[in-house]
Short mmCIF file of C-alpha atoms and ligand atoms in Angstrom, two decimals:
data_model
loop_
_atom_site.label_atom_id
_atom_site.label_comp_id
_atom_site.label_asym_id
_atom_site.label_seq_id
_atom_site.Cartn_x
_atom_site.Cartn_y
_atom_site.Cartn_z
CA MET Y 19 1.51 -1.53 47.50
CA LYS Y 20 0.82 -0.75 43.82
CA LYS Y 21 1.18 2.97 43.19
CA GLU Y 22 -1.80 4.24 41.17
CA ARG Y 23 -1.15 6.61 38.32
CA LEU Y 24 -2.63 10.08 38.71
CA PHE Y 25 -5.64 9.60 36.43
CA ALA Y 26 -6.16 5.86 36.91
CA GLY Y 27 -9.82 4.96 36.53
CA LYS Y 28 -10.52 8.08 34.42
CA THR Y 29 -11.35 8.19 30.72
CA LEU Y 30 -10.22 10.79 28.21
CA ALA Y 31 -11.89 10.82 24.79
CA ILE Y 32 -10.58 12.44 21.61
CA LEU Y 33 -12.57 13.55 18.55
CA SER Y 34 -11.66 15.34 15.32
CA GLY Y 35 -14.06 17.57 13.41
CA GLY Y 36 -14.09 19.80 10.31
CA GLY Y 37 -11.73 19.63 7.32
CA ASP Y 38 -8.91 17.14 7.87
CA THR Y 39 -5.23 18.08 7.84
CA PRO Y 40 -2.11 15.90 7.54
CA ALA Y 41 -1.38 16.57 11.23
CA ILE Y 42 -4.50 15.17 12.90
CA ASN Y 43 -3.27 11.60 13.33
CA SER Y 44 -0.06 13.00 14.72
CA SER Y 45 -2.10 15.05 17.23
CA ILE Y 46 -4.19 12.02 18.19
CA GLU Y 47 -1.07 9.90 18.68
CA ALA Y 48 0.66 12.55 20.81
CA ILE Y 49 -2.39 13.21 23.00
CA ARG Y 50 -3.16 9.50 23.35
CA ASN Y 51 0.43 8.63 24.38
CA ARG Y 52 0.56 11.30 27.04
CA ALA Y 53 -2.92 10.61 28.38
CA SER Y 54 -2.13 6.87 28.64
CA MET Y 55 1.03 7.65 30.57
CA LEU Y 56 -1.03 9.68 33.03
CA GLY Y 57 -3.22 6.62 33.59
CA PHE Y 58 -6.26 7.56 31.49
CA LYS Y 59 -8.16 5.04 29.46
CA VAL Y 60 -8.25 6.72 26.03
CA TYR Y 61 -11.24 6.56 23.72
CA GLY Y 62 -11.63 7.82 20.17
CA ILE Y 63 -15.00 9.23 19.09
CA LEU Y 64 -15.68 8.57 15.41
CA ARG Y 65 -16.75 11.28 12.90
CA GLY Y 66 -16.46 14.29 15.19
CA TRP Y 67 -19.54 15.25 17.17
CA LYS Y 68 -21.55 12.76 15.12
CA GLY Y 69 -19.92 9.95 17.14
CA LEU Y 70 -21.65 11.21 20.27
CA LEU Y 71 -25.14 11.32 18.75
CA GLY Y 72 -27.68 8.47 18.93
CA ASN Y 73 -26.06 5.44 20.51
CA GLY Y 74 -22.58 6.84 19.94
CA ASP Y 75 -19.66 5.51 17.92
CA VAL Y 76 -16.66 5.13 20.17
CA VAL Y 77 -13.44 3.07 19.95
CA ASP Y 78 -10.72 2.24 22.45
CA LEU Y 79 -7.31 3.73 21.61
CA THR Y 80 -5.58 2.96 24.88
CA ASN Y 81 -3.12 0.26 23.83
CA ILE Y 82 -3.52 0.20 20.06
CA PRO Y 83 -0.55 1.10 17.80
CA TYR Y 84 -1.26 4.46 16.17
CA ASN Y 85 0.48 5.81 13.05
CA GLY Y 86 0.81 9.57 13.45
CA ILE Y 87 2.78 10.12 10.26
CA TYR Y 88 -0.05 8.99 7.99
CA GLY Y 89 -2.08 12.12 7.18
CA GLY Y 90 -5.81 12.65 7.65
CA THR Y 91 -7.63 11.35 10.69
CA GLY Y 92 -8.05 7.74 11.74
CA LEU Y 93 -10.96 8.90 13.89
CA LEU Y 94 -12.71 10.21 10.77
CA SER Y 95 -14.31 13.63 10.60
CA SER Y 96 -17.58 15.40 9.96
CA ARG Y 97 -18.93 18.92 10.14
CA THR Y 98 -21.68 17.92 12.57
CA ASN Y 99 -22.82 20.73 14.85
CA PRO Y 100 -24.50 19.63 18.11
CA PHE Y 101 -26.17 23.03 18.40
CA PRO Y 102 -28.80 24.55 16.08
CA GLY Y 103 -27.20 26.09 13.01
CA LYS Y 104 -28.12 27.33 9.54
CA THR Y 105 -28.99 23.90 8.12
CA ASN Y 106 -29.78 21.98 11.29
CA LYS Y 107 -32.42 23.54 13.50
CA GLU Y 108 -32.29 20.88 16.19
CA ASP Y 109 -30.37 21.20 19.46
CA ARG Y 110 -28.69 17.81 19.91
CA SER Y 111 -26.54 18.68 22.89
CA ASP Y 112 -28.73 16.46 25.12
CA GLN Y 113 -27.67 13.41 23.07
CA ILE Y 114 -24.02 14.41 23.50
CA LEU Y 115 -24.48 14.78 27.26
CA ARG Y 116 -26.23 11.42 27.49
CA ASN Y 117 -23.39 9.66 25.65
CA ILE Y 118 -20.69 11.38 27.67
CA GLU Y 119 -22.40 9.86 30.68
CA ARG Y 120 -23.04 6.43 29.11
CA TYR Y 121 -19.41 6.04 27.99
CA LYS Y 122 -18.20 7.50 31.31
CA ILE Y 123 -16.04 10.12 29.62
CA ASP Y 124 -14.28 12.36 32.14
CA VAL Y 125 -12.40 14.67 29.76
CA LEU Y 126 -13.01 15.43 26.12
CA VAL Y 127 -10.26 16.67 23.77
CA THR Y 128 -11.63 18.15 20.55
CA ILE Y 129 -9.25 18.54 17.61
CA GLY Y 130 -10.75 21.15 15.37
CA GLY Y 131 -11.05 24.66 14.10
CA ASP Y 132 -13.37 27.35 15.34
CA ASP Y 133 -16.53 25.34 14.60
CA THR Y 134 -15.67 22.11 16.43
CA ASN Y 135 -13.88 23.85 19.29
CA GLY Y 136 -16.55 26.55 19.47
CA ALA Y 137 -19.18 23.84 20.04
CA ALA Y 138 -16.92 22.22 22.67
CA LYS Y 139 -16.60 25.52 24.45
CA GLU Y 140 -20.43 25.75 24.54
CA MET Y 141 -20.57 22.26 26.09
CA TYR Y 142 -18.14 23.50 28.74
CA LYS Y 143 -19.93 26.79 29.38
CA ARG Y 144 -23.49 25.46 29.42
CA PHE Y 145 -23.01 22.05 31.02
CA GLY Y 146 -19.59 22.11 32.64
CA ILE Y 147 -18.19 19.30 30.47
CA PRO Y 148 -14.38 19.28 30.95
CA VAL Y 149 -13.06 19.99 27.45
CA ILE Y 150 -9.68 20.87 26.02
CA GLY Y 151 -9.44 22.15 22.44
CA PHE Y 152 -6.60 21.26 20.10
CA PRO Y 153 -6.08 23.53 17.07
CA LYS Y 154 -5.98 22.34 13.47
CA THR Y 155 -6.44 23.87 10.04
CA ILE Y 156 -4.42 24.11 6.85
CA ASP Y 157 -5.94 27.59 6.36
CA ASN Y 158 -3.95 28.73 9.43
CA ASP Y 159 -6.56 31.29 10.40
CA LEU Y 160 -7.33 30.51 14.06
CA ARG Y 161 -6.33 33.25 16.42
CA THR Y 162 -3.54 31.39 18.24
CA ARG Y 163 -2.01 34.66 19.53
CA THR Y 164 1.41 33.54 18.35
CA MET Y 165 4.04 36.26 18.01
CA HIS Y 166 6.53 36.65 15.19
CA LEU Y 167 9.67 38.60 15.97
CA TYR Y 168 10.66 40.56 12.87
CA GLN Y 169 13.23 43.34 12.73
CA GLY Y 170 13.15 43.79 16.49
CA LYS Y 171 9.32 44.04 16.75
CA GLN Y 172 6.68 41.51 17.76
CA HIS Y 173 3.82 40.91 15.30
CA GLU Y 174 0.74 38.79 15.96
CA VAL Y 175 0.49 35.86 13.53
CA VAL Y 176 -1.00 32.36 13.52
CA LEU Y 177 0.44 28.87 13.84
CA CYS Y 178 -1.90 25.89 13.56
CA PRO Y 179 -1.00 22.22 13.25
CA GLY Y 180 -1.62 21.17 9.64
CA PHE Y 181 -0.44 24.43 8.12
CA ALA Y 182 3.22 23.37 7.79
CA SER Y 183 2.31 20.11 6.04
CA GLY Y 184 -0.17 21.87 3.75
CA ALA Y 185 2.47 24.50 3.02
CA MET Y 186 5.00 21.83 1.99
CA GLN Y 187 2.50 20.37 -0.48
CA ILE Y 188 1.68 23.76 -2.03
CA LYS Y 189 5.35 24.71 -2.23
CA LYS Y 190 6.13 21.46 -4.07
CA LEU Y 191 3.11 21.73 -6.35
CA ALA Y 192 3.90 25.33 -7.31
CA ALA Y 193 7.53 24.42 -8.00
CA LYS Y 194 6.42 21.59 -10.31
CA LEU Y 195 3.86 23.61 -12.25
CA HIS Y 196 6.56 25.83 -13.77
CA THR Y 197 7.69 23.08 -16.15
CA THR Y 198 4.37 22.78 -17.95
CA ASN Y 199 3.68 26.49 -17.70
CA GLU Y 200 7.04 27.47 -19.19
CA SER Y 201 6.71 24.90 -21.97
CA HIS Y 202 3.58 26.66 -23.22
CA GLN Y 203 4.61 30.19 -22.23
CA ARG Y 204 1.40 30.49 -20.30
CA ILE Y 205 0.03 32.22 -17.29
CA MET Y 206 -1.19 29.75 -14.72
CA VAL Y 207 -3.57 30.68 -11.93
CA LEU Y 208 -3.13 28.30 -9.01
CA GLU Y 209 -6.08 28.23 -6.62
CA VAL Y 210 -5.29 27.42 -2.99
CA MET Y 211 -7.64 26.64 -0.08
CA GLY Y 212 -8.30 29.51 2.30
CA ARG Y 213 -11.82 30.83 2.67
CA ASP Y 214 -11.06 34.03 4.50
CA ALA Y 215 -7.30 34.19 4.87
CA GLY Y 216 -4.28 34.03 2.56
CA TRP Y 217 -1.76 32.36 4.89
CA LEU Y 218 -1.65 29.16 2.81
CA THR Y 219 -1.69 30.93 -0.55
CA GLY Y 220 1.61 32.59 0.39
CA THR Y 221 3.29 29.22 0.54
CA ALA Y 222 3.05 28.97 -3.27
CA MET Y 223 5.57 31.79 -3.37
CA PHE Y 224 8.07 29.37 -1.82
CA GLY Y 225 7.65 27.29 -4.97
CA GLY Y 226 8.18 30.32 -7.21
CA ALA Y 227 4.70 31.88 -7.66
CA GLN Y 228 5.37 35.44 -8.82
CA MET Y 229 2.02 37.07 -7.91
CA ALA Y 230 -0.79 36.39 -5.45
CA LEU Y 231 -4.35 37.40 -4.60
CA ILE Y 232 -5.73 36.89 -1.11
CA PRO Y 233 -9.22 37.21 0.44
CA GLU Y 234 -8.10 40.00 2.77
CA VAL Y 235 -7.50 42.43 -0.10
CA VAL Y 236 -10.69 42.85 -2.11
CA VAL Y 237 -10.21 43.03 -5.89
CA THR Y 238 -12.40 46.03 -6.66
CA LYS Y 239 -13.02 47.32 -10.22
CA GLU Y 240 -10.04 49.69 -9.98
CA ARG Y 241 -7.78 47.13 -8.35
CA LYS Y 242 -8.66 44.61 -11.02
CA ASP Y 243 -7.43 46.98 -13.77
CA PHE Y 244 -4.23 47.50 -11.82
CA PHE Y 245 -3.90 43.71 -11.40
CA PHE Y 246 -4.12 43.14 -15.16
CA GLU Y 247 -1.47 45.80 -15.78
CA LYS Y 248 0.85 44.07 -13.31
CA VAL Y 249 0.14 40.64 -14.80
CA LYS Y 250 1.14 41.90 -18.23
CA GLU Y 251 4.23 43.65 -16.90
CA ASN Y 252 5.43 40.59 -14.97
CA TYR Y 253 4.72 38.23 -17.85
CA MET Y 254 6.51 40.37 -20.43
CA SER Y 255 9.50 41.00 -18.21
CA ASN Y 256 10.06 37.29 -17.66
CA PRO Y 257 12.43 36.05 -20.41
CA LYS Y 258 10.62 32.72 -20.27
CA ARG Y 259 7.27 34.41 -20.90
CA SER Y 260 5.43 32.56 -18.21
CA LEU Y 261 3.85 33.51 -14.92
CA LEU Y 262 2.44 31.65 -11.94
CA ILE Y 263 -0.22 33.47 -9.93
CA ALA Y 264 -1.47 32.00 -6.65
CA VAL Y 265 -5.02 32.90 -5.61
CA SER Y 266 -6.95 32.01 -2.48
CA GLU Y 267 -10.19 30.15 -3.14
CA GLY Y 268 -12.03 32.83 -1.17
CA VAL Y 269 -10.68 35.83 -3.07
CA ARG Y 270 -13.24 38.64 -3.43
CA TRP Y 271 -13.24 39.36 -7.19
CA TYR Y 272 -15.05 42.08 -9.15
CA ASN Y 273 -17.56 40.68 -11.62
CA ASP Y 274 -17.84 43.04 -14.65
CA ASP Y 275 -21.23 41.76 -15.79
CA LYS Y 276 -22.87 42.09 -12.40
CA ASP Y 277 -20.91 45.17 -11.30
CA ALA Y 278 -20.42 43.46 -7.94
CA ILE Y 279 -17.72 41.87 -5.83
CA GLU Y 280 -18.15 38.10 -5.74
CA MET Y 281 -16.76 34.89 -4.35
CA VAL Y 282 -16.85 31.81 -6.56
CA TYR Y 283 -18.48 28.72 -5.09
CA ALA Y 284 -18.30 25.09 -6.19
CA SER Y 285 -21.58 24.58 -4.36
CA SER Y 286 -23.81 26.95 -2.48
CA ASP Y 287 -25.09 24.16 -0.19
CA LEU Y 288 -24.20 25.05 3.36
CA ASP Y 289 -22.63 22.75 5.92
CA GLU Y 290 -23.99 22.58 9.49
CA TYR Y 291 -21.88 25.57 10.49
CA GLY Y 292 -23.19 27.64 7.58
CA HIS Y 293 -20.20 27.44 5.18
CA PRO Y 294 -20.65 27.10 1.42
CA ARG Y 295 -17.94 25.28 -0.60
CA PHE Y 296 -15.53 27.44 -2.57
CA GLY Y 297 -13.99 26.50 -5.91
CA GLY Y 298 -13.48 27.80 -9.42
CA VAL Y 299 -12.14 31.34 -9.07
CA SER Y 300 -8.86 30.32 -10.77
CA GLY Y 301 -10.78 29.40 -13.94
CA VAL Y 302 -12.66 32.71 -13.88
CA ILE Y 303 -9.45 34.73 -13.48
CA ALA Y 304 -7.58 32.71 -16.14
CA SER Y 305 -10.31 33.21 -18.71
CA GLU Y 306 -10.44 36.96 -18.01
CA ILE Y 307 -6.66 37.18 -18.42
CA ASN Y 308 -7.03 35.38 -21.74
CA LYS Y 309 -9.73 37.76 -22.89
CA LYS Y 310 -8.28 41.03 -21.60
CA LEU Y 311 -4.57 40.50 -22.27
CA GLY Y 312 -4.67 38.01 -25.12
CA ILE Y 313 -2.20 35.78 -23.27
CA GLU Y 314 -2.96 32.12 -22.95
CA ALA Y 315 -3.88 31.34 -19.34
CA ARG Y 316 -5.06 28.30 -17.43
CA GLY Y 317 -6.59 27.73 -14.01
CA GLN Y 318 -5.39 24.96 -11.71
CA ILE Y 319 -7.27 24.10 -8.54
CA SER Y 320 -4.96 22.57 -5.93
CA GLY Y 321 -8.06 21.46 -4.02
CA TYR Y 322 -7.35 18.73 -1.49
CA ILE Y 323 -3.60 18.39 -2.28
CA PRO Y 324 -2.53 20.46 0.76
CA ARG Y 325 -4.80 18.40 2.98
CA SER Y 326 -3.38 15.13 1.65
CA GLY Y 327 -0.34 12.98 2.34
CA LYS Y 328 1.96 12.58 5.26
CA CYS Y 329 2.52 14.76 8.29
CA TYR Y 330 5.75 16.73 7.86
CA GLU Y 331 8.42 17.04 10.54
CA TYR Y 332 7.50 20.54 11.69
CA ASP Y 333 3.92 19.44 12.35
CA ARG Y 334 5.14 16.25 14.05
CA ARG Y 335 7.07 18.25 16.57
CA LEU Y 336 4.47 20.98 16.87
CA THR Y 337 1.70 18.49 17.71
CA SER Y 338 3.89 16.78 20.27
CA THR Y 339 4.81 20.12 21.87
CA LEU Y 340 1.16 21.18 22.07
CA ALA Y 341 0.23 17.76 23.48
CA ASP Y 342 2.71 18.44 26.31
CA LYS Y 343 0.68 21.54 27.07
CA VAL Y 344 -2.47 19.39 27.15
CA VAL Y 345 -0.79 17.41 29.94
CA ASP Y 346 -0.13 20.64 31.78
CA LEU Y 347 -3.81 21.63 31.47
CA LEU Y 348 -4.93 18.19 32.67
CA LEU Y 349 -2.64 18.39 35.68
CA ARG Y 350 -3.92 21.83 36.56
CA GLY Y 351 -7.54 20.83 35.90
CA GLU Y 352 -7.92 23.80 33.54
CA TYR Y 353 -10.63 23.28 30.94
CA GLY Y 354 -12.24 25.29 28.13
CA LYS Y 355 -8.74 26.10 26.86
CA MET Y 356 -6.58 25.34 23.86
CA PRO Y 357 -2.78 24.93 23.74
CA VAL Y 358 -0.95 27.25 21.33
CA MET Y 359 2.58 28.34 20.49
CA ARG Y 360 3.58 31.64 22.01
CA ASN Y 361 6.24 32.41 19.40
CA ILE Y 362 7.15 31.48 15.86
CA VAL Y 363 10.31 29.44 16.24
CA PRO Y 364 12.32 27.22 13.92
CA TYR Y 365 11.89 23.45 14.10
CA CYS Y 366 14.79 22.85 16.47
CA GLU Y 367 13.34 25.19 19.13
CA LEU Y 368 9.77 23.89 19.08
CA GLU Y 369 10.05 21.97 22.32
CA GLU Y 370 11.65 24.74 24.32
CA PHE Y 371 8.69 25.84 26.45
CA HIS Y 372 7.17 28.28 23.99
CA THR Y 373 3.59 27.14 24.65
CA ASP Y 374 0.63 28.88 26.21
CA ALA Y 375 -3.10 28.17 26.69
CA ILE Y 376 -5.87 30.43 25.42
CA GLU Y 377 -9.67 30.45 25.59
CA MET Y 378 -10.85 27.93 22.98
CA GLY Y 379 -14.02 29.61 21.65
CA ASN Y 380 -14.32 32.39 19.06
CA VAL Y 381 -10.81 32.18 17.71
CA GLY Y 382 -11.87 32.04 14.06
CA ASN Y 383 -10.75 33.94 10.99
CA PHE Y 384 -7.61 35.74 11.98
CA PRO Y 385 -6.58 37.38 8.70
CA LEU Y 386 -3.12 37.91 7.30
CA PRO Y 387 -1.93 41.22 8.81
CA ALA Y 388 -1.29 44.00 6.27
CA PRO Y 389 2.55 44.04 6.54
CA TYR Y 390 2.68 40.42 5.37
CA TYR Y 391 1.38 41.24 1.88
CA ASN Y 392 2.55 43.87 -0.56
CA HIS Y 393 -0.60 45.43 -2.14
CA ASN Y 394 1.26 47.16 -4.91
CA GLU Y 395 3.15 44.14 -6.13
CA PHE Y 396 0.40 41.56 -5.50
CA GLN Y 397 3.00 39.60 -3.62
CA PHE Y 398 3.83 38.47 -0.10
CA SER Y 399 6.33 40.63 1.73
CA GLU Y 400 9.78 39.93 3.16
CA GLN Y 401 8.09 39.78 6.55
CA TYR Y 402 5.96 36.84 5.38
CA VAL Y 403 9.06 35.18 3.89
CA ASP Y 404 10.76 35.43 7.26
CA PHE Y 405 7.70 33.99 9.02
CA LEU Y 406 7.37 31.03 6.67
CA THR Y 407 11.10 30.29 6.46
CA ASN Y 408 11.00 29.43 10.16
CA ILE Y 409 8.36 26.82 9.41
CA ILE Y 410 9.21 25.25 6.05
CA GLY Y 411 12.73 26.44 5.29
CA GLU Y 412 13.97 28.42 2.30
CA PRO Y 413 11.99 28.94 -0.94
CA TYR Y 414 12.73 26.36 -3.57
CA ARG Y 415 12.70 26.57 -7.34
CA MET Y 416 13.92 24.21 -10.08
CA GLU Y 417 15.40 26.11 -12.99
CA PHE Y 418 15.95 25.30 -16.65
CA ASN Y 419 18.07 28.14 -17.85
CA HIS Y 420 19.86 27.14 -21.01
CA GLN Y 421 20.47 29.75 -23.65
CA PHE Y 422 20.42 27.82 -26.90
CA PRO Y 423 22.42 29.37 -29.72
CA VAL Y 424 20.13 30.42 -32.57
CA VAL Y 425 20.84 28.74 -35.90
CA ILE Y 426 21.02 31.09 -38.89
CA PRO Y 427 20.26 29.23 -42.12
O1 LIG Q 505 -11.01 23.23 6.71
C1 LIG Q 505 -10.97 24.36 5.93
C2 LIG Q 505 -10.93 24.00 4.50
O2 LIG Q 505 -9.74 23.34 4.22
C3 LIG Q 505 -11.14 25.22 3.61
O3 LIG Q 505 -9.98 25.81 3.17
C4 LIG Q 505 -11.99 24.69 2.49
O4 LIG Q 505 -12.80 25.69 1.96
C5 LIG Q 505 -12.78 23.63 3.15
O5 LIG Q 505 -11.98 23.12 4.19
C6 LIG Q 505 -13.25 22.52 2.22
O6 LIG Q 505 -13.74 21.47 2.99
P1 LIG Q 505 -14.61 20.23 2.51
O7 LIG Q 505 -14.75 20.28 1.02
O8 LIG Q 505 -13.84 19.03 2.97
O9 LIG Q 505 -15.90 20.35 3.23
#
């Protein structure tokens, strides 16, 4: 007699919502492979929650080759919110429920940040839809309750799929920018994504950024004066007379003209979860450096670079480890939860049973804890260096250090 697989006849559907990361396809591939092995038919829902509105937009992933190294998401993404929000007043959860029934979806896995997974949690709480959340964000600010062992003590940090790949891109970009910056003896202000948290901005330090500003530490009037002093000091003490400063896009910056703390937006239009789009603070800071210190400065927005390109090895293994935990949740029939890493571990230890499952709603905006940033030096601390070294390896910096003999005529 043919032995049926455990979930034969059942359907698991996957969707991805919110900003993409280079690790989403890898997550989809890992979840799909495991779900297929358990006997599920596996569907992909296109464009996040949007793919469950109207008549639905659903594809079959069960036996299709899937390239998890290619970044972004093959299932496409959107910031659609099924529930009423700031820009969308309509409750569309009934459409979602109808489509879950029409497509005969038994389990829904939502790859997302706090918005997408928060909405999934609501579907679970209000209507009992079996959902499992899967974390993702390059900002690395979901509360994954991951612990970092540093100097004999445990510290709560964050580890989200997508962060490692984004970090590699920022590290490489920062390392490259020195060549142009040094050639012109400039100060360059490199803007890095991160609305509310500086986790990703710190990765520029691994490419040689000498100073950093993060959203967690507000740049008040007084702090701004102190910042300019430090900028001058660091620039003048560098024999190359150049300086790379990394700033988070969401840095809270004192505006002299308005006598107010501000964030700089590329557009004030809100998405369906109520977020405006950041962009431009690097230009503002560079022009103020120019004006106040008389040193030539430029802004550089890294924009979508950390979200682009391939999925790096750490994220490959992380997504596969977390997908193993999804299997565990499926086997236990535990829903409304999200797999996470319990500890920060180096690449080689990722698959050694360090996972856990946490409640998947309201895990947003976990800031960089104070010991990970040195206020006085405007720089990330040794503790942060230890944290990130586990994930992306040692800092890297190309050097051009020739001392040319001066010619006396
Ligand atoms: O997903 C988070 C994020 O990467 C933020 O850092 C950034 O502000 C936002 O996405 C930009 O998203 P988009 O322009 O794609 O809507």
